[in-house]
Amino acid sequence: MSEIVFIVGAGASREAGAPLMADFLDTADELRKVDKDLEFRSDFDRVFDAISALQFVHSKSELDLDNIESVFAAFEMGRVINRLPGTSGKDIASVLVGLRRLISKTLEKTITFPVRDGQIHPHPSYESFAGLINSLNNAVRQNRCSIITLNYDLALDYALHFHKHPADYCLSKVTRPGFKIPVMKLHGSLNWARCSKCGEIVPWDIDAFLQKFPVPFLEKSEFVSLDLPFRLSSSGLTHCGEGVEPDPVIAPPTWNRTGYHRGLSKVWSRAAWELSDAENIFVSGYSLAESDVFFRYLFALGSVGKTRIKRFWVFDPDEETVRPRFEKLIGSAIKGRFRFRDMKFSEALPVIRQEFLSEY
Ligand SMILES: [Zn+2]
């Protein structure tokens, strides 16, 4: 159980190059137009065709078809009820596969890692974050930090790997305290695959990936991207004596009772457990969208009866929108410990470091 819990969202990865949810489809469409050799172009086309068809049929609906989360949720619901206006029932599954590939490819193309001295470095903001975690987990007080993230990408994972304290994804109970950092990826991750027999989630650690597929021509590159999600089928990962499915485990942030979230529930219950006993909660780059009912429930159930909390600090550059959402979320017991700062992720890190500086 961690004394300090960080909650990070899309705003944190935006600084590493990832588009925000509202810009995601525009960025993917731009890639489709600009990159003539784009792999999986047919998947991109299939997704945009399905969105256009949905737009045509549902011109008066409330669906926000410019927002990837809303589109993902609509497609997923279409799969469950076997009905997606404008797309035939038998094609819904392939539209969803296409959407996962579009998300993976867009994140791979937009999040690039700087290369210096023949070595791949994390993006500066995540490098500072991993450095802060290492400082907080100092010799005197180990294992005091854990991270809950809403992001699928690997920018944080790479930074932790680089700092020699890789992520423990909390997918199983076996951990090595003090070595790995608990990282709960609530909506899945580009480096997670499903066992093709039982459906359990099997993570592919960055370290194992780079050993198997070293990035070529490092000495000649300034930036590189990690194509890990497209190599899952050659990962050699096994479970139940079988291989894994070829596409990464990424789920829309909507409540879904269909069993689709199999495996992720372990991550969620761990996150609720961490929230239940944290003394300090720092949120950055997560805007708590009105539609994110799932996180509201998780937080409410995880923080019931909470009285020990010392700090609940939220950092976001959009104070007008985000501050009232969090004020509404938190219970009266926490209100006195709530603080909001109009800051980006990279700006928040030194503030948190300063707060704990006297302990070092
Ligand atoms: Zn299995």
CSV table of C-alpha atoms and ligand atoms in Angstrom, one decimal:
chain,number,residue,atom,x,y,z
A,1,MET,CA,0.0,0.0,0.0
A,2,SER,CA,1.4,3.4,-1.0
A,3,GLU,CA,1.6,6.6,0.9
A,4,ILE,CA,1.8,8.6,-2.3
A,5,VAL,CA,-0.5,7.9,-5.2
A,6,PHE,CA,-0.1,9.8,-8.5
A,7,ILE,CA,-3.0,9.8,-11.0
A,8,VAL,CA,-1.9,10.8,-14.5
A,9,GLY,CA,-4.0,11.2,-17.7
A,10,ALA,CA,-3.7,12.3,-21.3
A,11,GLY,CA,-2.4,15.7,-20.4
A,12,ALA,CA,0.8,14.1,-19.1
A,13,SER,CA,1.5,12.2,-22.4
A,14,ARG,CA,0.6,15.3,-24.4
A,15,GLU,CA,3.9,16.7,-23.4
A,16,ALA,CA,5.5,13.6,-24.9
A,17,GLY,CA,3.7,14.2,-28.2
A,18,ALA,CA,0.5,12.2,-27.8
A,19,PRO,CA,-2.7,13.8,-29.0
A,20,LEU,CA,-5.5,14.5,-26.5
A,21,MET,CA,-8.6,12.5,-26.8
A,22,ALA,CA,-10.5,15.3,-28.5
A,23,ASP,CA,-7.7,15.7,-31.1
A,24,PHE,CA,-6.9,12.0,-31.6
A,25,LEU,CA,-8.9,11.3,-34.6
A,26,ASP,CA,-7.7,14.5,-36.4
A,27,THR,CA,-4.1,13.5,-35.7
A,28,ALA,CA,-4.8,10.0,-37.0
A,29,ASP,CA,-6.5,11.4,-40.1
A,30,GLU,CA,-3.6,13.7,-40.7
A,31,LEU,CA,-1.2,10.7,-40.5
A,32,ARG,CA,-3.3,8.9,-43.0
A,33,LYS,CA,-3.1,11.8,-45.5
A,34,VAL,CA,0.6,12.7,-45.0
A,35,ASP,CA,2.3,9.4,-44.5
A,36,LYS,CA,2.3,7.6,-47.8
A,37,ASP,CA,3.8,4.4,-46.4
A,38,LEU,CA,1.5,4.2,-43.5
A,39,GLU,CA,1.2,0.7,-42.2
A,40,PHE,CA,-2.3,-0.5,-41.5
A,41,ARG,CA,-3.8,2.2,-43.7
A,42,SER,CA,-6.8,-0.1,-44.5
A,43,ASP,CA,-7.5,-0.2,-40.7
A,44,PHE,CA,-7.5,3.6,-40.6
A,45,ASP,CA,-9.8,3.7,-43.6
A,46,ARG,CA,-12.2,1.1,-42.1
A,47,VAL,CA,-12.5,3.2,-38.9
A,48,PHE,CA,-13.1,6.5,-40.7
A,49,ASP,CA,-15.7,4.8,-43.0
A,50,ALA,CA,-17.5,3.5,-40.0
A,51,ILE,CA,-17.5,6.9,-38.3
A,52,SER,CA,-18.8,8.6,-41.5
A,53,ALA,CA,-21.5,6.0,-41.8
A,54,LEU,CA,-22.5,6.5,-38.2
A,55,GLN,CA,-22.5,10.3,-38.7
A,56,PHE,CA,-24.8,10.0,-41.7
A,57,VAL,CA,-27.2,7.7,-39.9
A,58,HIS,CA,-27.1,9.5,-36.6
A,59,SER,CA,-26.9,13.1,-37.7
A,60,LYS,CA,-29.1,14.1,-34.8
A,61,SER,CA,-27.6,12.0,-32.1
A,62,GLU,CA,-25.7,13.1,-29.0
A,63,LEU,CA,-22.7,11.1,-29.9
A,64,ASP,CA,-19.5,13.1,-30.1
A,65,LEU,CA,-17.9,11.5,-33.2
A,66,ASP,CA,-14.9,13.7,-33.0
A,67,ASN,CA,-13.8,12.3,-29.7
A,68,ILE,CA,-12.0,8.9,-29.8
A,69,GLU,CA,-13.3,7.8,-26.4
A,70,SER,CA,-16.9,8.4,-27.5
A,71,VAL,CA,-16.3,6.6,-30.8
A,72,PHE,CA,-14.5,3.7,-29.1
A,73,ALA,CA,-17.4,3.4,-26.6
A,74,ALA,CA,-20.0,3.5,-29.4
A,75,PHE,CA,-18.2,0.8,-31.5
A,76,GLU,CA,-17.8,-1.4,-28.4
A,77,MET,CA,-21.5,-1.0,-27.5
A,78,GLY,CA,-22.2,-1.9,-31.2
A,79,ARG,CA,-20.3,-5.1,-30.7
A,80,VAL,CA,-22.2,-6.0,-27.6
A,81,ILE,CA,-25.7,-5.4,-29.1
A,82,ASN,CA,-24.5,-6.5,-32.6
A,83,ARG,CA,-25.7,-3.3,-34.2
A,84,LEU,CA,-23.7,-0.4,-35.4
A,85,PRO,CA,-25.7,1.9,-37.8
A,86,GLY,CA,-24.0,2.0,-41.2
A,87,THR,CA,-21.8,-1.1,-40.5
A,88,SER,CA,-23.0,-4.7,-41.0
A,89,GLY,CA,-23.0,-6.9,-38.0
A,90,LYS,CA,-20.3,-9.2,-39.3
A,91,ASP,CA,-17.9,-6.2,-39.8
A,92,ILE,CA,-18.2,-4.7,-36.3
A,93,ALA,CA,-15.4,-6.9,-34.9
A,94,SER,CA,-13.0,-5.9,-37.7
A,95,VAL,CA,-13.9,-2.2,-37.2
A,96,LEU,CA,-12.9,-2.6,-33.5
A,97,VAL,CA,-9.6,-4.3,-34.5
A,98,GLY,CA,-9.0,-1.4,-36.9
A,99,LEU,CA,-9.6,1.1,-34.2
A,100,ARG,CA,-7.2,-0.5,-31.8
A,101,ARG,CA,-4.5,-0.5,-34.6
A,102,LEU,CA,-5.3,3.1,-35.4
A,103,ILE,CA,-4.8,4.1,-31.7
A,104,SER,CA,-1.6,2.0,-31.4
A,105,LYS,CA,-0.1,3.4,-34.6
A,106,THR,CA,-1.0,7.0,-33.9
A,107,LEU,CA,0.6,6.7,-30.4
A,108,GLU,CA,3.6,5.0,-31.9
A,109,LYS,CA,4.1,7.8,-34.5
A,110,THR,CA,3.4,10.7,-32.2
A,111,ILE,CA,5.4,9.6,-29.1
A,112,THR,CA,9.1,9.6,-30.1
A,113,PHE,CA,12.0,9.1,-27.8
A,114,PRO,CA,15.1,11.2,-28.0
A,115,VAL,CA,18.4,9.4,-28.7
A,116,ARG,CA,21.7,10.7,-27.2
A,117,ASP,CA,25.0,8.9,-27.1
A,118,GLY,CA,23.6,5.9,-28.8
A,119,GLN,CA,21.0,5.5,-26.0
A,120,ILE,CA,17.2,5.9,-26.1
A,121,HIS,CA,16.1,8.5,-23.5
A,122,PRO,CA,12.7,9.0,-22.0
A,123,HIS,CA,10.8,12.2,-22.8
A,124,PRO,CA,12.0,14.9,-20.5
A,125,SER,CA,8.8,15.3,-18.5
A,126,TYR,CA,8.5,11.6,-17.8
A,127,GLU,CA,12.2,11.4,-17.1
A,128,SER,CA,11.6,14.0,-14.4
A,129,PHE,CA,8.7,12.0,-13.1
A,130,ALA,CA,10.7,8.8,-12.9
A,131,GLY,CA,13.4,10.8,-11.1
A,132,LEU,CA,10.9,12.2,-8.6
A,133,ILE,CA,9.6,8.7,-7.9
A,134,ASN,CA,13.2,7.5,-7.3
A,135,SER,CA,13.8,10.4,-4.9
A,136,LEU,CA,10.6,9.9,-3.0
A,137,ASN,CA,11.3,6.1,-2.7
A,138,ASN,CA,14.6,6.9,-1.0
A,139,ALA,CA,16.7,4.8,1.2
A,140,VAL,CA,14.7,5.6,4.3
A,141,ARG,CA,11.2,5.2,3.0
A,142,GLN,CA,11.0,2.7,0.2
A,143,ASN,CA,7.9,1.6,-1.7
A,144,ARG,CA,5.9,4.7,-0.9
A,145,CYS,CA,4.8,5.6,-4.4
A,146,SER,CA,2.3,4.1,-6.9
A,147,ILE,CA,0.9,5.4,-10.1
A,148,ILE,CA,-2.6,5.2,-11.6
A,149,THR,CA,-2.7,6.1,-15.3
A,150,LEU,CA,-5.5,6.4,-17.8
A,151,ASN,CA,-3.0,6.3,-20.7
A,152,TYR,CA,-2.3,3.4,-23.0
A,153,ASP,CA,1.0,4.7,-24.3
A,154,LEU,CA,4.5,3.6,-23.1
A,155,ALA,CA,6.1,6.9,-22.3
A,156,LEU,CA,5.9,6.4,-18.6
A,157,ASP,CA,6.8,2.7,-18.8
A,158,TYR,CA,9.9,3.6,-20.8
A,159,ALA,CA,11.0,6.3,-18.2
A,160,LEU,CA,10.7,3.8,-15.3
A,161,HIS,CA,12.6,1.1,-17.3
A,162,PHE,CA,15.3,3.7,-18.0
A,163,HIS,CA,15.6,4.5,-14.3
A,164,LYS,CA,16.0,0.8,-13.5
A,165,HIS,CA,12.7,0.6,-11.6
A,166,PRO,CA,10.4,-0.8,-14.1
A,167,ALA,CA,6.6,-0.9,-13.8
A,168,ASP,CA,4.8,-3.6,-11.8
A,169,TYR,CA,1.5,-3.7,-13.7
A,170,CYS,CA,-0.4,-5.2,-10.7
A,171,LEU,CA,-1.8,-7.9,-12.9
A,172,SER,CA,-0.8,-10.6,-10.5
A,173,LYS,CA,-0.1,-10.8,-6.8
A,174,VAL,CA,3.6,-11.6,-7.1
A,175,THR,CA,5.8,-8.5,-6.8
A,176,ARG,CA,9.3,-7.7,-5.8
A,177,PRO,CA,9.0,-4.9,-3.3
A,178,GLY,CA,11.5,-2.1,-3.7
A,179,PHE,CA,12.4,-3.0,-7.3
A,180,LYS,CA,9.4,-2.4,-9.3
A,181,ILE,CA,7.0,0.6,-9.1
A,182,PRO,CA,3.2,-0.3,-9.0
A,183,VAL,CA,1.7,1.2,-12.1
A,184,MET,CA,-2.1,0.6,-12.6
A,185,LYS,CA,-3.1,1.2,-16.2
A,186,LEU,CA,-6.8,1.4,-15.8
A,187,HIS,CA,-7.7,1.2,-19.5
A,188,GLY,CA,-5.0,-1.2,-20.6
A,189,SER,CA,-1.7,-0.7,-22.3
A,190,LEU,CA,0.0,-1.0,-25.7
A,191,ASN,CA,2.3,-3.7,-24.3
A,192,TRP,CA,-0.4,-6.0,-22.8
A,193,ALA,CA,-1.7,-9.0,-24.7
A,194,ARG,CA,-4.4,-11.5,-23.9
A,195,CYS,CA,-3.8,-15.2,-23.5
A,196,SER,CA,-5.5,-16.8,-26.5
A,197,LYS,CA,-6.9,-19.6,-24.3
A,198,CYS,CA,-8.1,-18.0,-21.0
A,199,GLY,CA,-8.1,-14.3,-21.8
A,200,GLU,CA,-5.9,-13.3,-18.9
A,201,ILE,CA,-3.6,-10.3,-19.6
A,202,VAL,CA,0.1,-11.0,-20.1
A,203,PRO,CA,2.4,-7.9,-20.1
A,204,TRP,CA,5.4,-7.6,-22.3
A,205,ASP,CA,8.0,-5.7,-20.3
A,206,ILE,CA,9.9,-3.0,-22.1
A,207,ASP,CA,13.2,-4.6,-21.2
A,208,ALA,CA,12.2,-8.0,-22.7
A,209,PHE,CA,10.9,-6.2,-25.8
A,210,LEU,CA,14.2,-4.3,-26.4
A,211,GLN,CA,16.2,-7.4,-25.8
A,212,LYS,CA,14.3,-9.3,-28.4
A,213,PHE,CA,13.9,-6.4,-30.9
A,214,PRO,CA,16.7,-3.9,-30.4
A,215,VAL,CA,16.0,-0.6,-32.1
A,216,PRO,CA,18.2,-0.5,-35.2
A,217,PHE,CA,20.5,2.4,-36.4
A,218,LEU,CA,20.5,4.1,-33.0
A,219,GLU,CA,23.8,5.9,-33.6
A,220,LYS,CA,22.3,7.5,-36.7
A,221,SER,CA,19.0,8.5,-35.1
A,222,GLU,CA,17.8,11.6,-33.2
A,223,PHE,CA,14.4,10.2,-32.3
A,224,VAL,CA,13.0,6.7,-32.4
A,225,SER,CA,9.6,5.2,-31.8
A,226,LEU,CA,8.7,1.9,-30.2
A,227,ASP,CA,6.7,-0.4,-32.5
A,228,LEU,CA,6.1,-2.9,-29.6
A,229,PRO,CA,2.3,-3.2,-30.1
A,230,PHE,CA,2.8,-4.5,-33.6
A,231,ARG,CA,5.2,-7.1,-32.5
A,232,LEU,CA,3.1,-8.8,-29.9
A,233,SER,CA,2.4,-11.7,-32.2
A,234,SER,CA,6.2,-12.4,-32.3
A,235,SER,CA,6.8,-11.7,-28.6
A,236,GLY,CA,7.0,-15.3,-27.6
A,237,LEU,CA,4.7,-14.5,-24.7
A,238,THR,CA,2.8,-17.6,-23.4
A,239,HIS,CA,0.1,-18.4,-20.9
A,240,CYS,CA,-1.7,-21.7,-20.4
A,241,GLY,CA,0.9,-23.1,-22.7
A,242,GLU,CA,-0.5,-21.1,-25.5
A,243,GLY,CA,0.5,-17.9,-27.3
A,244,VAL,CA,-1.2,-14.5,-27.0
A,245,GLU,CA,-3.6,-12.6,-29.2
A,246,PRO,CA,-1.9,-10.2,-31.7
A,247,ASP,CA,-3.6,-6.9,-30.7
A,248,PRO,CA,-2.9,-4.9,-27.5
A,249,VAL,CA,-5.4,-4.8,-24.6
A,250,ILE,CA,-6.9,-1.3,-24.7
A,251,ALA,CA,-10.4,-0.6,-23.5
A,252,PRO,CA,-12.7,2.3,-23.8
A,253,PRO,CA,-13.1,4.2,-20.5
A,254,THR,CA,-16.8,3.3,-20.2
A,255,TRP,CA,-18.5,1.0,-17.8
A,256,ASN,CA,-19.0,-2.4,-19.4
A,257,ARG,CA,-20.4,-5.5,-17.8
A,258,THR,CA,-19.9,-7.9,-20.7
A,259,GLY,CA,-16.7,-9.6,-19.5
A,260,TYR,CA,-14.7,-7.7,-22.0
A,261,HIS,CA,-12.7,-6.2,-19.2
A,262,ARG,CA,-11.5,-9.5,-18.1
A,263,GLY,CA,-8.1,-9.2,-16.4
A,264,LEU,CA,-8.4,-5.5,-16.0
A,265,SER,CA,-10.5,-5.9,-12.8
A,266,LYS,CA,-7.4,-6.9,-10.9
A,267,VAL,CA,-5.9,-3.6,-11.8
A,268,TRP,CA,-9.0,-1.7,-10.8
A,269,SER,CA,-9.3,-3.4,-7.4
A,270,ARG,CA,-5.6,-2.7,-6.7
A,271,ALA,CA,-6.2,1.0,-7.7
A,272,ALA,CA,-9.1,1.2,-5.3
A,273,TRP,CA,-7.0,-0.4,-2.6
A,274,GLU,CA,-4.2,2.1,-3.2
A,275,LEU,CA,-6.6,5.0,-3.1
A,276,SER,CA,-8.2,3.8,0.1
A,277,ASP,CA,-5.0,4.3,2.1
A,278,ALA,CA,-3.0,7.0,0.3
A,279,GLU,CA,-2.0,10.0,2.5
A,280,ASN,CA,-1.2,12.0,-0.6
A,281,ILE,CA,-2.9,12.0,-3.9
A,282,PHE,CA,-1.5,14.1,-6.8
A,283,VAL,CA,-3.5,14.3,-10.0
A,284,SER,CA,-2.0,15.7,-13.2
A,285,GLY,CA,-3.2,15.8,-16.8
A,286,TYR,CA,-6.4,14.1,-16.0
A,287,SER,CA,-9.5,16.3,-16.6
A,288,LEU,CA,-12.1,14.0,-15.1
A,289,ALA,CA,-14.4,14.2,-18.2
A,290,GLU,CA,-18.1,14.2,-17.3
A,291,SER,CA,-18.4,10.9,-19.2
A,292,ASP,CA,-15.8,9.1,-17.1
A,293,VAL,CA,-18.3,7.5,-14.8
A,294,PHE,CA,-15.9,4.6,-14.2
A,295,PHE,CA,-13.3,6.7,-12.5
A,296,ARG,CA,-15.9,8.4,-10.3
A,297,TYR,CA,-17.1,5.1,-9.0
A,298,LEU,CA,-13.6,3.8,-8.5
A,299,PHE,CA,-12.6,6.9,-6.6
A,300,ALA,CA,-15.8,7.0,-4.5
A,301,LEU,CA,-15.5,3.3,-3.6
A,302,GLY,CA,-11.7,3.5,-3.1
A,303,SER,CA,-11.8,6.5,-0.8
A,304,VAL,CA,-14.9,5.7,1.3
A,305,GLY,CA,-14.3,6.7,5.0
A,306,LYS,CA,-11.1,8.5,4.1
A,307,THR,CA,-9.9,10.7,6.9
A,308,ARG,CA,-6.1,10.3,6.8
A,309,ILE,CA,-5.4,12.2,3.7
A,310,LYS,CA,-2.9,15.0,4.0
A,311,ARG,CA,-2.8,16.3,0.4
A,312,PHE,CA,-5.2,16.0,-2.5
A,313,TRP,CA,-3.6,18.2,-5.1
A,314,VAL,CA,-4.8,18.6,-8.7
A,315,PHE,CA,-2.6,20.2,-11.4
A,316,ASP,CA,-4.2,21.2,-14.7
A,317,PRO,CA,-3.8,24.1,-17.1
A,318,ASP,CA,-7.6,24.3,-17.5
A,319,GLU,CA,-8.7,25.5,-14.1
A,320,GLU,CA,-12.1,26.8,-15.1
A,321,THR,CA,-13.3,23.4,-16.4
A,322,VAL,CA,-11.3,20.9,-14.3
A,323,ARG,CA,-11.4,22.5,-10.8
A,324,PRO,CA,-15.1,22.3,-10.3
A,325,ARG,CA,-15.2,18.7,-11.4
A,326,PHE,CA,-12.7,17.6,-8.7
A,327,GLU,CA,-14.4,19.8,-6.1
A,328,LYS,CA,-17.6,17.9,-6.8
A,329,LEU,CA,-15.9,14.5,-6.7
A,330,ILE,CA,-14.1,14.8,-3.4
A,331,GLY,CA,-15.9,14.2,-0.1
A,332,SER,CA,-16.2,16.7,2.7
A,333,ALA,CA,-13.4,15.0,4.7
A,334,ILE,CA,-10.9,15.8,2.0
A,335,LYS,CA,-12.0,19.4,1.2
A,336,GLY,CA,-9.6,21.0,3.6
A,337,ARG,CA,-6.7,19.2,2.0
A,338,PHE,CA,-7.6,20.0,-1.6
A,339,ARG,CA,-5.4,22.3,-3.6
A,340,PHE,CA,-5.6,23.2,-7.3
A,341,ARG,CA,-2.7,24.6,-9.3
A,342,ASP,CA,-3.1,25.9,-12.8
A,343,MET,CA,-0.1,23.9,-14.2
A,344,LYS,CA,1.1,21.4,-16.8
A,345,PHE,CA,2.5,18.0,-15.8
A,346,SER,CA,6.1,19.1,-16.2
A,347,GLU,CA,5.5,22.2,-14.1
A,348,ALA,CA,3.8,20.2,-11.3
A,349,LEU,CA,6.7,17.8,-10.7
A,350,PRO,CA,9.1,20.4,-9.2
A,351,VAL,CA,6.3,21.7,-6.9
A,352,ILE,CA,5.7,18.2,-5.6
A,353,ARG,CA,9.5,17.7,-5.2
A,354,GLN,CA,9.8,20.9,-3.3
A,355,GLU,CA,7.0,19.8,-0.9
A,356,PHE,CA,8.9,16.7,0.1
A,357,LEU,CA,12.4,18.2,-0.2
A,358,SER,CA,13.0,18.6,3.6
A,359,GLU,CA,12.7,14.8,3.9
A,360,TYR,CA,15.6,13.9,1.6
B,1,ZN,ZN,-4.2,-18.3,-20.2
